[in-house]
Short mmCIF file of N, CA, C and O in Angstrom, two decimals:
data_model
loop_
_atom_site.label_atom_id
_atom_site.label_comp_id
_atom_site.label_asym_id
_atom_site.label_seq_id
_atom_site.Cartn_x
_atom_site.Cartn_y
_atom_site.Cartn_z
N UNK A 1 57.41 98.05 89.24
CA UNK A 1 58.38 97.37 88.41
C UNK A 1 59.78 97.41 89.04
O UNK A 1 60.50 96.44 89.02
N UNK A 2 60.22 98.52 89.64
CA UNK A 2 61.56 98.67 90.19
C UNK A 2 61.64 98.36 91.67
O UNK A 2 62.26 99.10 92.41
N UNK A 3 60.94 97.32 92.14
CA UNK A 3 60.95 97.02 93.57
C UNK A 3 61.76 95.77 93.91
O UNK A 3 61.90 95.45 95.07
N UNK A 4 62.30 95.04 92.94
CA UNK A 4 63.04 93.81 93.20
C UNK A 4 64.42 94.08 93.78
O UNK A 4 64.91 95.23 93.82
N UNK A 5 65.06 92.98 94.25
CA UNK A 5 66.39 93.13 94.84
C UNK A 5 67.43 93.57 93.81
O UNK A 5 68.34 94.33 94.11
N UNK A 6 67.29 93.08 92.58
CA UNK A 6 68.24 93.44 91.53
C UNK A 6 68.09 94.92 91.18
O UNK A 6 69.07 95.62 90.95
N UNK A 7 66.86 95.42 91.18
CA UNK A 7 66.62 96.83 90.87
C UNK A 7 67.17 97.74 91.96
O UNK A 7 67.55 98.87 91.70
N UNK A 8 67.22 97.24 93.21
CA UNK A 8 67.75 98.05 94.31
C UNK A 8 69.27 98.02 94.37
O UNK A 8 69.88 98.70 95.18
N UNK A 9 69.92 97.22 93.53
CA UNK A 9 71.37 97.18 93.52
C UNK A 9 71.95 96.16 94.47
O UNK A 9 73.14 96.20 94.77
N UNK A 10 71.13 95.25 95.02
CA UNK A 10 71.61 94.24 95.96
C UNK A 10 71.83 92.92 95.23
O UNK A 10 71.12 92.60 94.29
N UNK A 11 72.81 92.16 95.68
CA UNK A 11 73.05 90.85 95.10
C UNK A 11 72.02 89.87 95.66
O UNK A 11 71.75 89.86 96.85
N UNK A 12 71.48 89.07 94.80
CA UNK A 12 70.46 88.12 95.20
C UNK A 12 71.12 86.96 95.93
O UNK A 12 72.14 86.42 95.48
N UNK A 13 70.60 86.58 97.09
CA UNK A 13 71.12 85.44 97.83
C UNK A 13 72.21 85.80 98.83
O UNK A 13 72.67 84.94 99.57
N UNK A 14 72.67 87.05 98.87
CA UNK A 14 73.71 87.46 99.82
C UNK A 14 73.07 88.38 100.85
O UNK A 14 72.42 89.37 100.50
N UNK A 15 73.18 88.03 102.16
CA UNK A 15 72.58 88.90 103.17
C UNK A 15 73.19 90.30 103.15
O UNK A 15 74.35 90.47 102.81
N UNK A 16 72.38 91.27 103.53
CA UNK A 16 72.80 92.67 103.49
C UNK A 16 73.96 92.97 104.43
O UNK A 16 74.79 93.82 104.16
N UNK A 17 74.04 92.27 105.58
CA UNK A 17 75.06 92.58 106.59
C UNK A 17 76.46 92.12 106.20
O UNK A 17 77.43 92.44 106.87
N UNK A 18 76.63 91.37 105.10
CA UNK A 18 77.97 90.92 104.69
C UNK A 18 78.73 91.99 103.95
O UNK A 18 79.94 91.88 103.79
N UNK A 19 78.07 93.04 103.49
CA UNK A 19 78.78 94.11 102.79
C UNK A 19 79.55 94.95 103.79
O UNK A 19 79.08 95.27 104.87
N UNK A 20 80.79 95.34 103.40
CA UNK A 20 81.60 96.20 104.26
C UNK A 20 81.22 97.65 103.98
O UNK A 20 81.25 98.09 102.83
N UNK A 21 80.87 98.38 105.00
CA UNK A 21 80.49 99.78 104.85
C UNK A 21 81.71 100.63 105.18
O UNK A 21 82.31 100.49 106.24
N UNK A 22 82.07 101.52 104.27
CA UNK A 22 83.22 102.39 104.47
C UNK A 22 82.90 103.43 105.54
O UNK A 22 81.78 103.95 105.60
N UNK A 23 83.85 103.78 106.42
CA UNK A 23 83.62 104.88 107.36
C UNK A 23 83.53 106.20 106.59
O UNK A 23 84.07 106.30 105.48
N UNK A 24 82.85 107.20 107.16
CA UNK A 24 82.67 108.45 106.43
C UNK A 24 83.98 109.15 106.12
O UNK A 24 84.10 109.82 105.11
N UNK A 25 84.99 109.00 106.99
CA UNK A 25 86.28 109.65 106.76
C UNK A 25 87.36 108.83 107.42
O UNK A 25 87.19 108.38 108.56
N UNK A 26 88.47 108.63 106.76
CA UNK A 26 89.52 107.79 107.34
C UNK A 26 90.26 108.48 108.47
O UNK A 26 91.00 107.86 109.21
N UNK A 27 90.09 109.80 108.62
CA UNK A 27 90.79 110.53 109.68
C UNK A 27 90.05 110.48 111.01
O UNK A 27 90.55 110.96 112.01
N UNK A 28 88.83 109.90 111.01
CA UNK A 28 88.08 109.82 112.26
C UNK A 28 88.61 108.72 113.18
O UNK A 28 88.41 108.77 114.37
N UNK A 29 89.29 107.74 112.60
CA UNK A 29 89.82 106.65 113.40
C UNK A 29 91.19 107.03 113.95
O UNK A 29 91.93 107.77 113.32
N UNK A 30 91.55 106.53 115.14
CA UNK A 30 92.88 106.86 115.68
C UNK A 30 93.97 106.22 114.83
O UNK A 30 93.81 105.10 114.36
N UNK A 31 95.07 106.92 114.59
CA UNK A 31 96.13 106.36 113.74
C UNK A 31 96.92 105.30 114.50
O UNK A 31 97.76 105.61 115.33
N UNK A 32 96.64 104.04 114.21
CA UNK A 32 97.29 102.95 114.93
C UNK A 32 98.72 102.75 114.45
O UNK A 32 99.51 102.12 115.12
N UNK A 33 99.07 103.29 113.27
CA UNK A 33 100.41 103.05 112.75
C UNK A 33 101.43 104.03 113.31
O UNK A 33 102.61 103.88 113.07
N UNK A 34 101.02 105.06 114.05
CA UNK A 34 101.96 105.98 114.68
C UNK A 34 102.12 105.62 116.14
O UNK A 34 101.16 105.59 116.89
N UNK A 35 103.33 105.36 116.55
CA UNK A 35 103.64 105.08 117.94
C UNK A 35 104.62 106.14 118.37
O UNK A 35 105.50 106.54 117.60
N UNK A 36 104.50 106.62 119.61
CA UNK A 36 105.34 107.73 120.04
C UNK A 36 106.81 107.35 120.11
O UNK A 36 107.67 108.11 119.72
N UNK A 37 107.13 106.14 120.58
CA UNK A 37 108.53 105.73 120.72
C UNK A 37 108.67 104.25 120.40
O UNK A 37 107.88 103.45 120.89
N UNK A 38 109.65 103.91 119.59
CA UNK A 38 109.93 102.50 119.30
C UNK A 38 111.34 102.22 119.79
O UNK A 38 112.29 102.89 119.41
N UNK A 39 111.46 101.22 120.67
CA UNK A 39 112.75 100.84 121.22
C UNK A 39 112.98 99.37 120.87
O UNK A 39 112.21 98.51 121.27
N UNK A 40 114.04 99.08 120.12
CA UNK A 40 114.30 97.72 119.64
C UNK A 40 115.65 97.26 120.18
O UNK A 40 116.62 98.02 120.14
N UNK A 41 115.73 96.01 120.70
CA UNK A 41 117.02 95.52 121.21
C UNK A 41 118.05 95.34 120.10
O UNK A 41 117.71 95.15 118.94
N UNK A 42 119.35 95.41 120.49
CA UNK A 42 120.43 95.35 119.50
C UNK A 42 120.67 93.95 118.97
O UNK A 42 121.31 93.78 117.94
N UNK A 43 120.19 92.93 119.66
CA UNK A 43 120.29 91.56 119.15
C UNK A 43 118.89 90.95 119.13
O UNK A 43 118.06 91.25 119.98
N UNK A 44 118.67 90.08 118.14
CA UNK A 44 117.37 89.44 118.01
C UNK A 44 117.58 88.02 117.49
O UNK A 44 118.37 87.81 116.57
N UNK A 45 116.89 87.08 118.10
CA UNK A 45 116.97 85.70 117.65
C UNK A 45 115.89 85.49 116.59
O UNK A 45 114.71 85.49 116.90
N UNK A 46 116.31 85.35 115.33
CA UNK A 46 115.35 85.25 114.24
C UNK A 46 115.88 84.31 113.15
O UNK A 46 117.04 83.90 113.19
N UNK A 47 115.05 83.99 112.18
CA UNK A 47 115.38 83.00 111.16
C UNK A 47 116.41 83.54 110.17
O UNK A 47 116.29 84.66 109.68
N UNK A 48 117.42 82.72 109.86
CA UNK A 48 118.43 83.05 108.87
C UNK A 48 118.20 82.15 107.65
O UNK A 48 118.16 80.93 107.78
N UNK A 49 118.05 82.76 106.48
CA UNK A 49 117.78 81.99 105.26
C UNK A 49 118.98 81.18 104.83
O UNK A 49 118.84 80.15 104.19
N UNK A 50 120.19 81.67 105.14
CA UNK A 50 121.39 80.96 104.72
C UNK A 50 121.66 79.76 105.63
O UNK A 50 121.97 78.67 105.16
N UNK A 51 121.53 79.96 106.95
CA UNK A 51 121.74 78.87 107.92
C UNK A 51 120.54 77.92 107.96
O UNK A 51 120.65 76.81 108.48
N UNK A 52 119.38 78.40 107.48
CA UNK A 52 118.12 77.66 107.50
C UNK A 52 117.66 77.29 108.91
O UNK A 52 117.10 76.23 109.14
N UNK A 53 117.92 78.17 109.86
CA UNK A 53 117.45 77.98 111.24
C UNK A 53 117.49 79.32 111.97
O UNK A 53 118.02 80.30 111.45
N UNK A 54 116.94 79.34 113.17
CA UNK A 54 116.95 80.56 113.98
C UNK A 54 118.35 80.75 114.59
O UNK A 54 118.87 79.82 115.22
N UNK A 55 118.90 81.92 114.40
CA UNK A 55 120.21 82.26 114.98
C UNK A 55 120.14 83.67 115.53
O UNK A 55 119.27 84.45 115.13
N UNK A 56 121.05 84.05 116.43
CA UNK A 56 121.07 85.45 116.90
C UNK A 56 121.52 86.39 115.78
O UNK A 56 122.46 86.08 115.05
N UNK A 57 120.84 87.49 115.64
CA UNK A 57 121.15 88.49 114.62
C UNK A 57 121.49 89.81 115.28
O UNK A 57 120.88 90.19 116.28
N UNK A 58 122.45 90.53 114.70
CA UNK A 58 122.80 91.87 115.16
C UNK A 58 121.88 92.84 114.43
O UNK A 58 121.76 92.78 113.19
N UNK A 59 121.23 93.74 115.16
CA UNK A 59 120.24 94.66 114.58
C UNK A 59 120.85 96.05 114.51
O UNK A 59 121.41 96.55 115.49
N UNK A 60 120.75 96.68 113.33
CA UNK A 60 121.16 98.08 113.18
C UNK A 60 120.15 98.77 112.27
O UNK A 60 119.34 98.10 111.63
N UNK A 61 120.21 100.09 112.23
CA UNK A 61 119.26 100.84 111.40
C UNK A 61 119.88 101.06 110.02
O UNK A 61 121.03 101.48 109.90
N UNK A 62 119.11 100.76 108.97
CA UNK A 62 119.58 100.94 107.60
C UNK A 62 119.64 102.42 107.26
O UNK A 62 118.73 103.18 107.57
N UNK A 63 120.74 102.82 106.64
CA UNK A 63 120.86 104.20 106.17
C UNK A 63 121.24 104.15 104.69
O UNK A 63 122.06 103.34 104.27
N UNK A 64 120.65 105.05 103.90
CA UNK A 64 120.94 105.07 102.48
C UNK A 64 122.37 105.56 102.26
O UNK A 64 122.86 106.43 102.99
N UNK A 65 123.02 105.01 101.25
CA UNK A 65 124.40 105.38 100.95
C UNK A 65 124.48 106.75 100.29
O UNK A 65 123.48 107.33 99.86
N UNK A 66 125.71 107.26 100.19
CA UNK A 66 125.93 108.56 99.58
C UNK A 66 125.70 108.47 98.08
O UNK A 66 126.14 107.53 97.43
N UNK A 67 125.00 109.47 97.51
CA UNK A 67 124.74 109.47 96.08
C UNK A 67 126.03 109.80 95.34
O UNK A 67 126.74 110.75 95.68
N UNK A 68 126.34 109.02 94.30
CA UNK A 68 127.55 109.27 93.52
C UNK A 68 127.32 110.29 92.42
O UNK A 68 128.25 110.93 91.97
N UNK A 69 126.07 110.41 91.95
CA UNK A 69 125.78 111.32 90.85
C UNK A 69 126.11 110.73 89.50
O UNK A 69 126.15 111.44 88.50
N UNK A 70 126.40 109.43 89.47
CA UNK A 70 126.76 108.79 88.20
C UNK A 70 125.62 107.97 87.62
O UNK A 70 125.78 107.33 86.58
N UNK A 71 124.45 107.97 88.26
CA UNK A 71 123.29 107.25 87.72
C UNK A 71 122.82 107.97 86.45
O UNK A 71 123.06 109.17 86.27
N UNK A 72 122.13 107.24 85.59
CA UNK A 72 121.73 107.79 84.29
C UNK A 72 120.85 109.03 84.46
O UNK A 72 121.02 110.01 83.74
N UNK A 73 119.92 108.99 85.41
CA UNK A 73 119.03 110.14 85.61
C UNK A 73 119.79 111.37 86.07
O UNK A 73 119.48 112.49 85.65
N UNK A 74 120.79 111.19 86.93
CA UNK A 74 121.60 112.32 87.41
C UNK A 74 122.42 112.92 86.27
O UNK A 74 122.54 114.15 86.14
N UNK A 75 122.99 112.06 85.44
CA UNK A 75 123.81 112.54 84.32
C UNK A 75 122.94 113.31 83.31
O UNK A 75 123.33 114.36 82.81
N UNK A 76 121.74 112.77 83.06
CA UNK A 76 120.82 113.44 82.13
C UNK A 76 120.39 114.79 82.68
O UNK A 76 120.32 115.78 81.94
N UNK A 77 120.09 114.86 83.98
CA UNK A 77 119.65 116.10 84.63
C UNK A 77 120.75 117.15 84.58
O UNK A 77 120.50 118.32 84.26
N UNK A 78 121.99 116.75 84.89
CA UNK A 78 123.11 117.70 84.87
C UNK A 78 123.34 118.25 83.46
O UNK A 78 123.63 119.43 83.28
N UNK A 79 123.19 117.38 82.45
CA UNK A 79 123.39 117.82 81.07
C UNK A 79 122.30 118.81 80.66
O UNK A 79 122.56 119.79 79.96
N UNK A 80 121.08 118.56 81.12
CA UNK A 80 119.95 119.44 80.78
C UNK A 80 120.07 120.78 81.49
O UNK A 80 119.68 121.81 80.95
N UNK A 81 120.64 120.79 82.69
CA UNK A 81 120.76 122.02 83.48
C UNK A 81 121.86 122.94 82.96
O UNK A 81 121.87 124.13 83.27
N UNK A 82 122.81 122.39 82.21
CA UNK A 82 123.96 123.18 81.74
C UNK A 82 123.53 124.37 80.90
O UNK A 82 122.53 124.32 80.20
N UNK A 83 124.31 125.42 80.98
CA UNK A 83 124.10 126.58 80.11
C UNK A 83 123.01 127.51 80.61
O UNK A 83 122.66 127.52 81.79
N UNK A 84 122.48 128.32 79.69
CA UNK A 84 121.45 129.29 80.04
C UNK A 84 120.08 128.64 80.07
O UNK A 84 119.88 127.61 79.46
N UNK A 85 119.15 129.28 80.76
CA UNK A 85 117.77 128.81 80.73
C UNK A 85 117.20 128.51 82.09
O UNK A 85 116.03 128.19 82.20
N UNK A 86 117.99 128.63 83.15
CA UNK A 86 117.45 128.45 84.49
C UNK A 86 117.08 127.01 84.80
O UNK A 86 117.57 126.07 84.20
N UNK A 87 116.15 126.85 85.76
CA UNK A 87 115.73 125.52 86.20
C UNK A 87 114.90 124.85 85.10
O UNK A 87 113.92 125.42 84.63
N UNK A 88 115.31 123.66 84.69
CA UNK A 88 114.65 123.00 83.55
C UNK A 88 113.59 121.99 83.97
O UNK A 88 112.69 121.70 83.22
N UNK A 89 113.71 121.44 85.17
CA UNK A 89 112.75 120.42 85.61
C UNK A 89 112.05 120.90 86.88
O UNK A 89 112.60 121.72 87.62
N UNK A 90 110.86 120.40 87.18
CA UNK A 90 110.15 120.86 88.37
C UNK A 90 110.84 120.41 89.65
O UNK A 90 111.40 119.32 89.72
N UNK A 91 110.82 121.29 90.66
CA UNK A 91 111.39 120.98 91.97
C UNK A 91 110.22 120.64 92.89
O UNK A 91 109.26 121.41 93.01
N UNK A 92 110.30 119.47 93.54
CA UNK A 92 109.19 118.97 94.36
C UNK A 92 109.13 119.71 95.70
O UNK A 92 110.14 119.81 96.42
N UNK A 93 107.96 120.27 96.05
CA UNK A 93 107.79 120.99 97.30
C UNK A 93 106.69 120.43 98.19
O UNK A 93 106.68 120.69 99.39
N UNK A 94 105.73 119.69 97.61
CA UNK A 94 104.55 119.26 98.37
C UNK A 94 104.83 117.97 99.13
O UNK A 94 104.28 116.92 98.81
N UNK A 95 105.66 118.04 100.16
CA UNK A 95 105.99 116.86 100.94
C UNK A 95 104.82 116.54 101.86
O UNK A 95 104.38 117.36 102.65
N UNK A 96 104.30 115.30 101.76
CA UNK A 96 103.11 114.93 102.52
C UNK A 96 103.44 114.20 103.81
O UNK A 96 102.76 114.37 104.81
N UNK A 97 104.47 113.39 103.82
CA UNK A 97 104.77 112.54 104.98
C UNK A 97 105.65 113.29 105.97
O UNK A 97 106.54 114.05 105.59
N UNK A 98 105.39 113.05 107.26
CA UNK A 98 106.22 113.64 108.31
C UNK A 98 107.20 112.62 108.88
O UNK A 98 108.07 112.97 109.64
N UNK A 99 107.02 111.34 108.53
CA UNK A 99 107.89 110.29 109.04
C UNK A 99 108.34 109.41 107.90
O UNK A 99 107.80 109.47 106.80
N UNK A 100 109.34 108.59 108.17
CA UNK A 100 109.78 107.58 107.21
C UNK A 100 109.61 106.22 107.85
O UNK A 100 109.65 106.09 109.07
N UNK A 101 109.46 105.19 107.02
CA UNK A 101 109.40 103.84 107.55
C UNK A 101 110.79 103.45 108.01
O UNK A 101 111.76 103.64 107.29
N UNK A 102 110.89 102.91 109.22
CA UNK A 102 112.17 102.48 109.76
C UNK A 102 112.52 101.13 109.13
O UNK A 102 111.70 100.23 109.09
N UNK A 103 113.76 101.00 108.65
CA UNK A 103 114.23 99.73 108.08
C UNK A 103 115.35 99.21 108.96
O UNK A 103 116.33 99.90 109.21
N UNK A 104 115.17 97.98 109.46
CA UNK A 104 116.20 97.34 110.28
C UNK A 104 117.10 96.50 109.40
O UNK A 104 116.64 95.82 108.49
N UNK A 105 118.41 96.55 109.68
CA UNK A 105 119.36 95.69 108.98
C UNK A 105 119.73 94.58 109.94
O UNK A 105 120.32 94.83 111.00
N UNK A 106 119.37 93.34 109.61
CA UNK A 106 119.64 92.19 110.46
C UNK A 106 120.84 91.43 109.91
O UNK A 106 120.84 91.04 108.74
N UNK A 107 121.88 91.23 110.75
CA UNK A 107 123.07 90.51 110.31
C UNK A 107 123.24 89.27 111.18
O UNK A 107 123.31 89.36 112.41
N UNK A 108 123.30 88.11 110.53
CA UNK A 108 123.45 86.85 111.25
C UNK A 108 124.85 86.80 111.87
O UNK A 108 125.84 87.10 111.20
N UNK A 109 124.92 86.42 113.15
CA UNK A 109 126.23 86.37 113.82
C UNK A 109 127.03 85.14 113.40
O UNK A 109 128.24 85.13 113.54
N UNK A 110 126.37 84.13 112.85
CA UNK A 110 127.07 82.90 112.45
C UNK A 110 127.66 83.03 111.03
O UNK A 110 128.85 82.83 110.83
N UNK A 111 126.81 83.35 110.06
CA UNK A 111 127.26 83.35 108.65
C UNK A 111 127.41 84.75 108.06
O UNK A 111 127.75 84.89 106.88
N UNK A 112 127.12 85.80 108.82
CA UNK A 112 127.25 87.20 108.40
C UNK A 112 126.30 87.59 107.27
O UNK A 112 126.51 88.60 106.60
N UNK A 113 125.27 86.79 107.01
CA UNK A 113 124.29 87.14 105.98
C UNK A 113 123.44 88.30 106.49
O UNK A 113 123.06 88.33 107.66
N UNK A 114 123.16 89.26 105.60
CA UNK A 114 122.40 90.44 106.00
C UNK A 114 121.07 90.46 105.27
O UNK A 114 120.98 90.06 104.11
N UNK A 115 120.03 90.96 105.95
CA UNK A 115 118.74 91.19 105.30
C UNK A 115 118.07 92.39 105.93
O UNK A 115 118.38 92.77 107.06
N UNK A 116 117.15 92.99 105.18
CA UNK A 116 116.45 94.19 105.63
C UNK A 116 115.05 93.83 106.08
O UNK A 116 114.41 92.96 105.49
N UNK A 117 114.58 94.50 107.12
CA UNK A 117 113.22 94.29 107.59
C UNK A 117 112.58 95.65 107.88
O UNK A 117 112.95 96.31 108.84
N UNK A 118 111.63 96.07 107.05
CA UNK A 118 110.96 97.34 107.32
C UNK A 118 109.94 97.19 108.44
O UNK A 118 109.26 96.17 108.55
N UNK A 119 109.88 98.20 109.32
CA UNK A 119 108.87 98.21 110.39
C UNK A 119 108.04 99.47 110.24
O UNK A 119 108.21 100.22 109.27
N UNK A 120 107.16 99.72 111.19
CA UNK A 120 106.18 100.80 111.05
C UNK A 120 106.81 102.19 111.08
O UNK A 120 107.98 102.36 111.44
N UNK A 121 106.02 103.17 110.71
CA UNK A 121 106.45 104.57 110.74
C UNK A 121 106.48 105.07 112.18
O UNK A 121 105.60 104.76 112.97
N UNK A 122 107.48 105.84 112.50
CA UNK A 122 107.54 106.45 113.83
C UNK A 122 108.42 107.68 113.78
O UNK A 122 109.32 107.78 112.94
N UNK A 123 108.15 108.63 114.67
CA UNK A 123 108.96 109.84 114.74
C UNK A 123 110.21 109.61 115.57
O UNK A 123 111.26 110.16 115.27
N UNK A 124 110.10 108.81 116.64
CA UNK A 124 111.23 108.57 117.53
C UNK A 124 111.58 107.09 117.51
O UNK A 124 110.73 106.25 117.78
N UNK A 125 112.83 106.79 117.21
CA UNK A 125 113.28 105.40 117.10
C UNK A 125 114.58 105.26 117.89
O UNK A 125 115.50 106.07 117.76
N UNK A 126 114.64 104.25 118.76
CA UNK A 126 115.85 103.98 119.54
C UNK A 126 116.26 102.54 119.34
O UNK A 126 115.43 101.65 119.19
N UNK A 127 117.55 102.29 119.40
CA UNK A 127 118.09 100.97 119.20
C UNK A 127 118.82 100.54 120.47
O UNK A 127 119.92 101.02 120.75
N UNK A 128 118.19 99.68 121.24
CA UNK A 128 118.84 99.08 122.41
C UNK A 128 119.20 100.01 123.54
O UNK A 128 120.12 99.74 124.29
N UNK A 129 118.52 101.14 123.70
CA UNK A 129 118.81 102.04 124.82
C UNK A 129 117.86 101.75 125.96
O UNK A 129 116.78 101.19 125.78
N UNK A 130 118.26 102.14 127.17
CA UNK A 130 117.42 101.93 128.34
C UNK A 130 116.21 102.84 128.29
O UNK A 130 116.23 103.88 127.63
N UNK A 131 115.17 102.44 129.01
CA UNK A 131 113.98 103.30 129.07
C UNK A 131 114.29 104.52 129.92
O UNK A 131 115.27 104.57 130.65
N UNK A 132 113.42 105.53 129.85
CA UNK A 132 113.69 106.81 130.50
C UNK A 132 113.22 106.84 131.95
O UNK A 132 112.92 107.90 132.48
N UNK A 133 113.11 105.69 132.60
CA UNK A 133 112.66 105.67 134.00
C UNK A 133 113.73 106.28 134.89
O UNK A 133 114.91 105.98 134.78
N UNK A 134 113.32 107.15 135.80
CA UNK A 134 114.24 107.74 136.75
C UNK A 134 115.00 108.93 136.20
O UNK A 134 115.68 109.61 136.94
N UNK A 135 114.91 109.20 134.92
CA UNK A 135 115.62 110.34 134.35
C UNK A 135 114.75 111.57 134.44
O UNK A 135 113.54 111.51 134.56
N UNK A 136 115.40 112.72 134.37
CA UNK A 136 114.68 113.98 134.42
C UNK A 136 113.83 114.15 133.16
O UNK A 136 114.23 113.71 132.08
N UNK A 137 112.69 114.76 133.31
CA UNK A 137 111.76 114.94 132.19
C UNK A 137 112.39 115.77 131.09
O UNK A 137 112.16 115.55 129.91
N UNK A 138 113.24 116.75 131.44
CA UNK A 138 113.82 117.67 130.47
C UNK A 138 115.21 117.25 130.04
O UNK A 138 115.89 118.00 129.36
N UNK A 139 115.67 116.09 130.41
CA UNK A 139 117.00 115.65 130.04
C UNK A 139 118.02 116.06 131.10
O UNK A 139 117.69 116.55 132.17
N UNK A 140 119.30 115.87 130.80
CA UNK A 140 120.34 116.12 131.79
C UNK A 140 120.75 117.59 131.86
O UNK A 140 121.43 117.99 132.79
N UNK A 141 120.36 118.40 130.87
CA UNK A 141 120.78 119.81 130.84
C UNK A 141 120.12 120.62 131.97
O UNK A 141 120.75 121.43 132.60
N UNK A 142 118.83 120.35 132.20
CA UNK A 142 118.09 121.10 133.24
C UNK A 142 117.93 120.21 134.45
O UNK A 142 117.40 119.11 134.35
N UNK A 143 118.35 120.66 135.63
CA UNK A 143 118.23 119.84 136.83
C UNK A 143 117.31 120.46 137.84
O UNK A 143 117.12 121.59 137.95
#
């Protein structure tokens, strides 16, 4: 009685090889999203939404601004922390990531319009510097 395709859990009319089989562990594959060094030129010819055409853009790395402490969550936290009672909210310790996604800030040289472009995760990021050919392996300190 339980020998049909429906009883075996297979879809009728769909060949068996079309199903995607998950790998046993995602850590067995090489991490393609980690690159040892990313070097990006300081200017890039790319599309500008304001000019509606490709123009040269100035490339810089986005950095988060200084926290003012005036956001609603910060004000609420400071009010809760006041007085006796020690630490009132949990402090996060289980940091999982070792890298951050690099975000490029592209500024159009014609109209000064700015936009952000996130790129892959990397530990070492350089902006428009020369490659390390001909330089000492240990840097300029050790000769």
